[in-house]
Short mmCIF file of C-alpha atoms and ligand atoms in Angstrom, two decimals:
data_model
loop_
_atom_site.label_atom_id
_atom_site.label_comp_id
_atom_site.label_asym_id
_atom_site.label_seq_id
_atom_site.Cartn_x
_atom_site.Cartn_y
_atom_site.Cartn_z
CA UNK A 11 -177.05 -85.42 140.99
CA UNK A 12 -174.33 -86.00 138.75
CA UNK A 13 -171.68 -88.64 138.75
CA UNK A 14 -170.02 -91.40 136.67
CA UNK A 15 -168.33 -94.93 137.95
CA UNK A 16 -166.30 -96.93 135.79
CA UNK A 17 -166.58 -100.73 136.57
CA UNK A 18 -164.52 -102.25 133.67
CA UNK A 19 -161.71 -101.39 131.60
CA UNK A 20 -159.47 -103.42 129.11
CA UNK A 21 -156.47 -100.99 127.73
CA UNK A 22 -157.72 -97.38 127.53
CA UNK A 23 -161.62 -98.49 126.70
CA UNK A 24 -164.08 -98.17 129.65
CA UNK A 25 -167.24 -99.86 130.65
CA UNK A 26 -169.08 -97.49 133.50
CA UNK A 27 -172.08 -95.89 134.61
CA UNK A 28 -173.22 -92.20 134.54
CA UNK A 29 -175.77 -91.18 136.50
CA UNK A 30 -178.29 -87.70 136.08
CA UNK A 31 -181.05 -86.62 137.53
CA UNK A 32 -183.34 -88.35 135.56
CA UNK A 33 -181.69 -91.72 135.10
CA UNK A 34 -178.91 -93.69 134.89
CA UNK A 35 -176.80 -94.27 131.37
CA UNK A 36 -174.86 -97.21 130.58
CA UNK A 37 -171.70 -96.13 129.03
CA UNK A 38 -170.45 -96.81 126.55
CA UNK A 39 -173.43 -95.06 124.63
CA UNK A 40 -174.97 -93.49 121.85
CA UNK A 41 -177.26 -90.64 121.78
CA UNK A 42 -180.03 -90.50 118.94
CA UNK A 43 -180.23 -87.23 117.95
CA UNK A 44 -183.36 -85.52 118.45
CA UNK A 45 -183.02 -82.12 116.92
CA UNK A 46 -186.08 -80.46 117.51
CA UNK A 47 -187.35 -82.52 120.25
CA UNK A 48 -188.27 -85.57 118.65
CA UNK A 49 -186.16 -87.87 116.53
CA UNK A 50 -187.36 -87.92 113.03
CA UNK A 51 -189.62 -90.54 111.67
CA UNK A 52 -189.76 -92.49 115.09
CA UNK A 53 -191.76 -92.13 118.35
CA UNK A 54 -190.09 -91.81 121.98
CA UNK A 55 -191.71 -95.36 121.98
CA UNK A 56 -189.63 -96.63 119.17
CA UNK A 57 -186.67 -95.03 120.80
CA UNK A 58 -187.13 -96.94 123.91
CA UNK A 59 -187.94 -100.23 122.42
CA UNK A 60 -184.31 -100.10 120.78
CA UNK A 61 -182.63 -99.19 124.29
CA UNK A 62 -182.15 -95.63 123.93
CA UNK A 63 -181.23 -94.67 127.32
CA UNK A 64 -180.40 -90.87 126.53
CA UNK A 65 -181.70 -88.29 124.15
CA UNK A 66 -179.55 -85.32 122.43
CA UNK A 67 -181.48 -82.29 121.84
CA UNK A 68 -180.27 -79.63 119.52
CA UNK A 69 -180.88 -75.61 121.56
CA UNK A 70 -180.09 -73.79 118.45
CA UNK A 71 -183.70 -75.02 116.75
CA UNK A 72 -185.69 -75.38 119.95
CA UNK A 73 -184.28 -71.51 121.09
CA UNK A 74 -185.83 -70.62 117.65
CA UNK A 75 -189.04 -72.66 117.90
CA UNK A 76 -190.58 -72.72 119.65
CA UNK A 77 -188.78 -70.96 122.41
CA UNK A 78 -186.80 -71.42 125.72
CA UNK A 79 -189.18 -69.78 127.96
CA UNK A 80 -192.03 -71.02 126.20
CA UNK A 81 -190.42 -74.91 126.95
CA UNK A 82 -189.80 -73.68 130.57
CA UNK A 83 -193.38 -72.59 131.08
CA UNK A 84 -194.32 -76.19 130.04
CA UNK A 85 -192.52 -77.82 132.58
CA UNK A 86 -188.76 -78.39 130.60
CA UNK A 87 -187.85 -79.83 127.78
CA UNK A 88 -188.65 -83.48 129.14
CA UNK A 89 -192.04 -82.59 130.54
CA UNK A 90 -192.77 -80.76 127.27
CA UNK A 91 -191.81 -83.57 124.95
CA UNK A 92 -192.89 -86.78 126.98
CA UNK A 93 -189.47 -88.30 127.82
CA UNK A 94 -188.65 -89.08 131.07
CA UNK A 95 -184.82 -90.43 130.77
CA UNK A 96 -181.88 -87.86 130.19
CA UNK A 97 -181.44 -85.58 127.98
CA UNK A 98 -178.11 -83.53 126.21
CA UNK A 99 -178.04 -80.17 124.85
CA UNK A 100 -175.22 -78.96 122.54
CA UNK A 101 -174.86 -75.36 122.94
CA UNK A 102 -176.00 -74.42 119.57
CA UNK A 103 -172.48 -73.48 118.41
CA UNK A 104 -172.41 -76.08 115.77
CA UNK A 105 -175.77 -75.35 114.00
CA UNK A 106 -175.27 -71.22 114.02
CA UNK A 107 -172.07 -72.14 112.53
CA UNK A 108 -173.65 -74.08 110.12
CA UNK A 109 -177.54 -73.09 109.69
CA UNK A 110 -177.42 -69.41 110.04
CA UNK A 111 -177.95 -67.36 106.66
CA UNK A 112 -175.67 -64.72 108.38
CA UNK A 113 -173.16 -65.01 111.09
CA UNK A 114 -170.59 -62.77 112.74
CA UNK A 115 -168.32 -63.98 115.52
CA UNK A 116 -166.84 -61.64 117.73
CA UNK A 117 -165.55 -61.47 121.82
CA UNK A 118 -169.08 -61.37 122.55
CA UNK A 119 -170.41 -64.44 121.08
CA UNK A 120 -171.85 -65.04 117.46
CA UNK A 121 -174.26 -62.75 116.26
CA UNK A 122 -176.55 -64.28 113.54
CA UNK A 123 -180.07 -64.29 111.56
CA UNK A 124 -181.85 -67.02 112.24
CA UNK A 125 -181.71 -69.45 109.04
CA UNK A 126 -186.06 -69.33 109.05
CA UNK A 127 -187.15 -65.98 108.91
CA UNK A 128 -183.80 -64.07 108.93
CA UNK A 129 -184.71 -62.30 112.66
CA UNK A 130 -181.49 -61.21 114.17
CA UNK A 131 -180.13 -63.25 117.71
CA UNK A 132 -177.19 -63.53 119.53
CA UNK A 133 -175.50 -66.28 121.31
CA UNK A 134 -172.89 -65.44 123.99
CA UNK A 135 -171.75 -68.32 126.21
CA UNK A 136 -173.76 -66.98 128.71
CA UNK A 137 -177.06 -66.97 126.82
CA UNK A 138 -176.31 -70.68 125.46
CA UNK A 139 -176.22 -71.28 129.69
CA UNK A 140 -179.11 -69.51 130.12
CA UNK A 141 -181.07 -71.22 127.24
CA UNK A 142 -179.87 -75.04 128.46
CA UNK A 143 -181.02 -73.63 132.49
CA UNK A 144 -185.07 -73.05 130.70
CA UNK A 145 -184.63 -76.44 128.72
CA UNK A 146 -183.38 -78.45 132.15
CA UNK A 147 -181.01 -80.20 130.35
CA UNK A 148 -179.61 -83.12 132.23
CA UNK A 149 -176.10 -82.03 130.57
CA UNK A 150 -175.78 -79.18 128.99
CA UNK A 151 -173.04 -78.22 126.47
CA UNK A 152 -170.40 -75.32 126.76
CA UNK A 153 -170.39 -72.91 124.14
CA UNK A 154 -167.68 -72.92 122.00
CA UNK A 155 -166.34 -71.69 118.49
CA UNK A 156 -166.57 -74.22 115.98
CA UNK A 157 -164.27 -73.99 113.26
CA UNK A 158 -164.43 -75.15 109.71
CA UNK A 159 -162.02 -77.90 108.42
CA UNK A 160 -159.16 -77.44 107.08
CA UNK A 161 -157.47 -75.26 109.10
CA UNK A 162 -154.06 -73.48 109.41
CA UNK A 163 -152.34 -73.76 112.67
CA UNK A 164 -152.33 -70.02 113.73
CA UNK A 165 -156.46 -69.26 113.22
CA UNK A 166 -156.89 -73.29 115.02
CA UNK A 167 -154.71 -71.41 117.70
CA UNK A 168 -156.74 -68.24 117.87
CA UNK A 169 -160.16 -70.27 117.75
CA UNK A 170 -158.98 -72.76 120.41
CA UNK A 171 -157.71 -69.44 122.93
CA UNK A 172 -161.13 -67.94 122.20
CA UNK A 173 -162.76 -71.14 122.97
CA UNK A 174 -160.90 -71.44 126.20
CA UNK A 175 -162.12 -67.77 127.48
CA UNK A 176 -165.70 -68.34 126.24
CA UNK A 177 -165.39 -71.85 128.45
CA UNK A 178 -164.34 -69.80 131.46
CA UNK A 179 -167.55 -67.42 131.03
CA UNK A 180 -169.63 -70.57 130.12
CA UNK A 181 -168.60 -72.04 133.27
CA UNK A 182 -168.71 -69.07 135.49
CA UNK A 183 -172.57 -68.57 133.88
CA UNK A 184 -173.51 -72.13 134.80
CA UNK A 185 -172.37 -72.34 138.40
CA UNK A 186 -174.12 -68.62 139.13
CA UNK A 187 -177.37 -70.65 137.79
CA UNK A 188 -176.67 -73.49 140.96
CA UNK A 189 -176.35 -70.95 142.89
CA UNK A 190 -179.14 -68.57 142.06
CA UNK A 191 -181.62 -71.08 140.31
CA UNK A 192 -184.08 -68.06 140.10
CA UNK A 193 -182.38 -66.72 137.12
CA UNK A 194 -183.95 -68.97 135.00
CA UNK A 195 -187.39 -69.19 133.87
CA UNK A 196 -187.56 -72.71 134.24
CA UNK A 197 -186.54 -73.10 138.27
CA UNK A 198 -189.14 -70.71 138.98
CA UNK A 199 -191.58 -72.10 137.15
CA UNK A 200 -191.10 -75.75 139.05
CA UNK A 201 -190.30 -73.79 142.37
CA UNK A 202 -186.99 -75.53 142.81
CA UNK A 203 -183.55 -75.87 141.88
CA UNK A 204 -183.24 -77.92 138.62
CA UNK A 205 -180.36 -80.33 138.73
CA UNK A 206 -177.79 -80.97 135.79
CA UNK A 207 -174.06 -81.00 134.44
CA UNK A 208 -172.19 -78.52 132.39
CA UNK A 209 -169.46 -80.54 129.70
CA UNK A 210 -166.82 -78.62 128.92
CA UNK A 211 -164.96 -79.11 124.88
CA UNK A 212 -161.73 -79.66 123.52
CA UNK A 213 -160.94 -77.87 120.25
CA UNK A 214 -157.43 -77.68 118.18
CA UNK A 215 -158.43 -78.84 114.71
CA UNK A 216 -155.86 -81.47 113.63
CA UNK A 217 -152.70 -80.23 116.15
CA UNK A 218 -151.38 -82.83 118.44
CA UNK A 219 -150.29 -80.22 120.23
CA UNK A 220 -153.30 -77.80 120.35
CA UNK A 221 -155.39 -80.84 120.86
CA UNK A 222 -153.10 -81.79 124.29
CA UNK A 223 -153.38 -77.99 125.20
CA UNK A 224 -156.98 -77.76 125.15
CA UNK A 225 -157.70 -80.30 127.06
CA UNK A 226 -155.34 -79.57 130.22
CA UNK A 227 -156.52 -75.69 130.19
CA UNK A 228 -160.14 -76.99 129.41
CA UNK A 229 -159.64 -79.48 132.62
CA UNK A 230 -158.41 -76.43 134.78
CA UNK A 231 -161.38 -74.81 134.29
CA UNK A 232 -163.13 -77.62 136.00
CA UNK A 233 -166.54 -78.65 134.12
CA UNK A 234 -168.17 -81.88 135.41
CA UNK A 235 -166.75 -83.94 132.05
CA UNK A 236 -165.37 -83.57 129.43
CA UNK A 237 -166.00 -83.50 125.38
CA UNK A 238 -164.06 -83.49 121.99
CA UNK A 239 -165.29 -81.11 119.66
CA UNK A 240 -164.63 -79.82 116.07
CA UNK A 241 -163.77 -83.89 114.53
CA UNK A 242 -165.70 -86.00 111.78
CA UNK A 243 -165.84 -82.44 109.96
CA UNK A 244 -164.23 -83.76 106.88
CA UNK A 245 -160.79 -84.88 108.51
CA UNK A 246 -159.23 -88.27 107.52
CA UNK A 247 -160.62 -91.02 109.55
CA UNK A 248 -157.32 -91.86 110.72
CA UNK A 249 -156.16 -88.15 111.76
CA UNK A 250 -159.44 -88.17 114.01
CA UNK A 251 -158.56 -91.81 115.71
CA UNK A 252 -155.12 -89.97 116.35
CA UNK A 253 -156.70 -87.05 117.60
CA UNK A 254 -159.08 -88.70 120.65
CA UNK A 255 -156.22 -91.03 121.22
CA UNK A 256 -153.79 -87.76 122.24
CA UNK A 257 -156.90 -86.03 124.09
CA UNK A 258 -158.11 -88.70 126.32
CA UNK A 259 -155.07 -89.42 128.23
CA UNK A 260 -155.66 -85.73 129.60
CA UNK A 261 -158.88 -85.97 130.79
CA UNK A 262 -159.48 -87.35 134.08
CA UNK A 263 -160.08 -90.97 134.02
CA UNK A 264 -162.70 -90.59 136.38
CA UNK A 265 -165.39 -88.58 134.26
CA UNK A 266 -167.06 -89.72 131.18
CA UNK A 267 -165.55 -88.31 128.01
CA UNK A 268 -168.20 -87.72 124.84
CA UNK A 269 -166.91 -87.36 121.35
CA UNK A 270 -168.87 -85.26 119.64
CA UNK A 271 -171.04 -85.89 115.86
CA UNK A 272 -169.18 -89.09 115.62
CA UNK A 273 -169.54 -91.58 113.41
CA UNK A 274 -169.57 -94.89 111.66
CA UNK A 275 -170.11 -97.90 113.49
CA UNK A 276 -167.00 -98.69 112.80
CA UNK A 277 -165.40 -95.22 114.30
CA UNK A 278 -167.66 -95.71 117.47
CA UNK A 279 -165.76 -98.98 118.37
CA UNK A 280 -162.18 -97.28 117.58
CA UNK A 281 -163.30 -94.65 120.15
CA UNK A 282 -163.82 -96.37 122.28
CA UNK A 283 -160.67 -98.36 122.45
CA UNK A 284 -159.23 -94.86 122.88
CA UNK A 285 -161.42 -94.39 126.18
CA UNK A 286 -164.41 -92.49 124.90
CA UNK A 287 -167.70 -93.29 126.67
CA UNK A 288 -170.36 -91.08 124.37
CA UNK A 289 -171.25 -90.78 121.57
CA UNK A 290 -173.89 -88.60 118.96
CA UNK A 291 -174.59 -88.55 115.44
CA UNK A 292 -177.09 -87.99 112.34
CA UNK A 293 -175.96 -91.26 110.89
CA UNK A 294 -178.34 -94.05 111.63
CA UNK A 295 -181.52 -91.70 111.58
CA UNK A 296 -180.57 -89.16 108.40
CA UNK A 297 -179.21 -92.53 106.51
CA UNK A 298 -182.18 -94.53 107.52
CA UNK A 299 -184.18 -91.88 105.85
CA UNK A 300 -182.70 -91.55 102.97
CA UNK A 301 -182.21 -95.69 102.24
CA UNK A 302 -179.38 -96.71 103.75
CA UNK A 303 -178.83 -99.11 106.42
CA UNK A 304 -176.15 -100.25 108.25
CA UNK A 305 -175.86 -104.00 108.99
CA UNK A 306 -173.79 -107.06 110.13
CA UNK A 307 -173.02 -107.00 106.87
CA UNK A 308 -171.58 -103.87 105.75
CA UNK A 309 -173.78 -100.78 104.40
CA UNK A 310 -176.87 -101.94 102.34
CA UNK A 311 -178.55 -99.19 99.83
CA UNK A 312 -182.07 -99.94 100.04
CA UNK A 313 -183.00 -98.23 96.28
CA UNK A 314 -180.97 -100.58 94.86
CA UNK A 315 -182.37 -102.82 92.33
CA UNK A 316 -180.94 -106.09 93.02
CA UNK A 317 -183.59 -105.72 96.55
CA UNK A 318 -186.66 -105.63 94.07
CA UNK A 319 -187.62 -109.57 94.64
CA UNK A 320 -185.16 -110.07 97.50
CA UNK A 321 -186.95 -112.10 100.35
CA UNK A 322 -184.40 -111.73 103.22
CA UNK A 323 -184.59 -109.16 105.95
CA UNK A 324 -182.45 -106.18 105.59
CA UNK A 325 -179.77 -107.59 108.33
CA UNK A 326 -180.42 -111.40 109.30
CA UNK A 327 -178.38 -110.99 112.39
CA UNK A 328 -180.61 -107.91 113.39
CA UNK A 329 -183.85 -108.36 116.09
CA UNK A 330 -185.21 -105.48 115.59
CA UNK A 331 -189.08 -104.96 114.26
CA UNK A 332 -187.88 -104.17 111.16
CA UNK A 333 -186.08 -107.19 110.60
CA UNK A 334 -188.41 -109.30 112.07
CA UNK A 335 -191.29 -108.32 109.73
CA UNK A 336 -190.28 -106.62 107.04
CA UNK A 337 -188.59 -107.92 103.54
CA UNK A 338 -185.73 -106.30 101.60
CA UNK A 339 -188.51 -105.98 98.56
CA UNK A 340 -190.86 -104.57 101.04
CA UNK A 341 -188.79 -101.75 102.26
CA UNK A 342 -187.41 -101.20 98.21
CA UNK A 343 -191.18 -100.94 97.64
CA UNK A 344 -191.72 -98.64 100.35
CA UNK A 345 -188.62 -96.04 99.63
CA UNK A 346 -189.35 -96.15 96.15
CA UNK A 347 -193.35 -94.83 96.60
CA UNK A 348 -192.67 -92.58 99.07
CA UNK A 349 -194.07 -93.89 101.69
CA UNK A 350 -193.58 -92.31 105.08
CA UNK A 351 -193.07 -96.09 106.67
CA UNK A 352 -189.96 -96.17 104.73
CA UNK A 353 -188.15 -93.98 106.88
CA UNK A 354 -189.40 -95.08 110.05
CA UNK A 355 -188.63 -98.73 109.73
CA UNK A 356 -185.33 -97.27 108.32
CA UNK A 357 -184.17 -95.34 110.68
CA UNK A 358 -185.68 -97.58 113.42
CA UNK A 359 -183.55 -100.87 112.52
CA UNK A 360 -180.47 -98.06 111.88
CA UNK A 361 -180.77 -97.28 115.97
CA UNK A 362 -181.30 -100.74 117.00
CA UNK A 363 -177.98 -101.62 114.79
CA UNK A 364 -175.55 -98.65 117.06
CA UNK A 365 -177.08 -99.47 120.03
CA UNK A 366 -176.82 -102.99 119.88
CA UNK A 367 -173.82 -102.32 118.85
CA UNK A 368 -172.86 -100.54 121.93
CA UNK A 369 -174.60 -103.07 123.98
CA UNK A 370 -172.56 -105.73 122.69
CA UNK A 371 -169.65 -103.34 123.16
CA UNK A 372 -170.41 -103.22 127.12
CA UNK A 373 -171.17 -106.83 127.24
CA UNK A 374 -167.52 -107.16 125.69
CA UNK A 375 -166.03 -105.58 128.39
CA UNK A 376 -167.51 -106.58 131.30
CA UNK A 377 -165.48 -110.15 130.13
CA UNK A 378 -162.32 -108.90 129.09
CA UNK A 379 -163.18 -109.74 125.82
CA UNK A 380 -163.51 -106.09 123.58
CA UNK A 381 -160.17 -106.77 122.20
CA UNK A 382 -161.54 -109.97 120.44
CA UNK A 383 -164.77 -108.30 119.44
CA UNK A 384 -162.87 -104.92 117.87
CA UNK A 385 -161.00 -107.58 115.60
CA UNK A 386 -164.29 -109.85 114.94
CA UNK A 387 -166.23 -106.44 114.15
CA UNK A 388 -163.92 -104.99 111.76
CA UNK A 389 -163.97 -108.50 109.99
CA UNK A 390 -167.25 -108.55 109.52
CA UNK A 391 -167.86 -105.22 107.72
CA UNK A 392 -165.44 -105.51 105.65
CA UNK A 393 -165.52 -108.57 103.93
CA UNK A 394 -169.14 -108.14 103.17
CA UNK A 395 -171.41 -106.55 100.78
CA UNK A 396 -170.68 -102.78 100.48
CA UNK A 397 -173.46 -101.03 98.60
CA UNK A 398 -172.81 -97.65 96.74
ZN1 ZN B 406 -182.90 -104.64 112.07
#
């Protein structure tokens, strides 16, 4: 049920389409993340009416609450939660590296407390397969070790090896789930096999070479595409562009390539001159709710108090509701009471801006013409109002 078909390149960036069980996904794309099955501040309606065409769900939080088994019983993850397109799952590697009050990694997997009530878990590659099975993930995430930035080259080394023999369990877990779908809740709950992909991830910190190595020993493994994990952790923007632009080229051109918790606007179109075809990140929606939005225009800071009596929509360019009924004074007014409106028209114009960015992106390539439109984007950010 899985498969992707590029239809239009210019240099390394891609135009294609990847199809899952439940739907087909334009790529390029963006993901909005919805952590604990819903993206903050916005309904799945919203999400549609701004051309989300996939949904990233976070299996750390919904493992914890409120339960795997308790989401298979319901159906799956998309019966459960209303949404009928695809859906992602990271592993939950990145949040138990991050959430957890308490965390030990060893061979196993990472043993932790969970960051609500302290109960003790642990997540093997195995149980992060098992988890994604009960969710029904269209694509589900390998687990891997995520480590924290900077790092020297002989632990990036040691996490990257590790990484490599988790991915070979990960895998191994996966497949024995296509073949005996009765091991998870979820398949005999619905009486069938449920279909999706596994994506395996490249680690190596900041090491050209590590980078290169990951990815051909990931690729032997065979997953059914391909991610790049463990950048936009604090790196310079330019050692990350260098860092997908050496990965890429050994992935295999035919299978869409997803760079993980990236970024800006800005590094979503530099991605994808370096032949990336996903993307996720908190931007837009944790931004949106905390006042700023990204425009046309450069970054505008919504508590700012030049906005107070300012009639203009937050991004003339922009179509979205937002923009078409709401005033720069209105939304000051609203941030600045507290209203809960603030952060849903927020963070609804901030998903409308990436994906119409990524739509224009597609539209760009389908006509030969991203190369103009990387150079016209660019422009346009940065000559214009940058708000602190
Ligand atoms: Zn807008």
């Amino acid at each position: 049920m899985f498969s992707f078909k590029v239809t239009h390149t210019e240099g390394a960036a891609r135009r294609g389409v990847m199809t899952t069980a439940h739907g087909d996904v334009e790529t390029p794309a963006f993901m909005p993340v919805g952590t604990q099955g819903a993206v903050k501040g916005v309904t799945h309606r919203d999400l549609e009416s701004v051309g989300a065409q996939i949904l990233l769900a976070n299996t750390y939080h919904l493992y914890l609450r409120p339960g795997d088994e308790l989401i298979a019983r319901r159906g799956g993850l998309h019966a459960f939660i209303g949404w009928s397109k695809p859906i992602l799952t990271d592993s939950g590697g990145y949040q138990v590296f991050s959430l957890a009050s308490r965390r030990k990694i060893t061979e196993d997997g990472a043993h932790f407390q969970s960051h609500l009530d302290g109960s003790p878990h642990l997540l093997t590659p195995e149980k992060a397969a098992d988890i994604q099975a009960n969710l029904g993930s269209d694509i589900a995430m390998v687990f891997d070790e995520c480590l924290a930035h900077p790092a020297d080259a002989a632990s990036a080394r040691a996490s990257m090896e590790r990484t490599l023999r988790w991915a070979k369990r990960g895998r191994d877990r996966f497949l024995q789930h296509r073949e005996q779908p009765a091991l998870s809740e979820l398949a005999k709950v619905r009486g069938e096999r449920v279909e999706g992909a596994q994506f395996g991830i490249v680690q190596g910190s900041v090491f050209p070479d590590l980078r290169e190595e990951s990815a051909e020993r990931t690729v032997e493994i065979g997953f059914d595409a391909y991610a790049i994990g463990g950048l936009s952790v604090g790196e310079p923007t330019d050692v990350m562009y260098d860092m997908v632009g050496r990965t890429t080229p050994k992935l295999p051109l035919d299978l869409p390539r997803y760079l993980m918790g990236a970024g800006t606007p800005e590094d979503l179109v530099e991605a994808v001159a370096r032949g990336v075809d996903l993307f996720d990140c908190v931007l837009p929606t944790r931004n949106g709710r905390n006042g700023q939005l990204f425009t046309s225009e450069g970054r505008l800071n919504i508590k700012n108090a030049r906005y107070a009596e300012d009639d203009r929509p937050p991004d003339p360019a922009c179509q979205c509701y937002t923009c078409q009924t709401c005033s720069r004074a209105y939304l000051r007014h609203l941030f600045a009471v507290g209203e809960l409106n603030a952060g849903t028209l927020n963070t609804l114009h901030n998903l409308h801006f990436y994906l119409d960015t990524l739509r224009r992106i597609r539209e760009s390539l389908t006509f030969g013409r991203f190369e103009s439109f990387r150079l016209l984007f660019h422009e346009s950010l940065s000559r214009q109002l940058q708000d602190p």
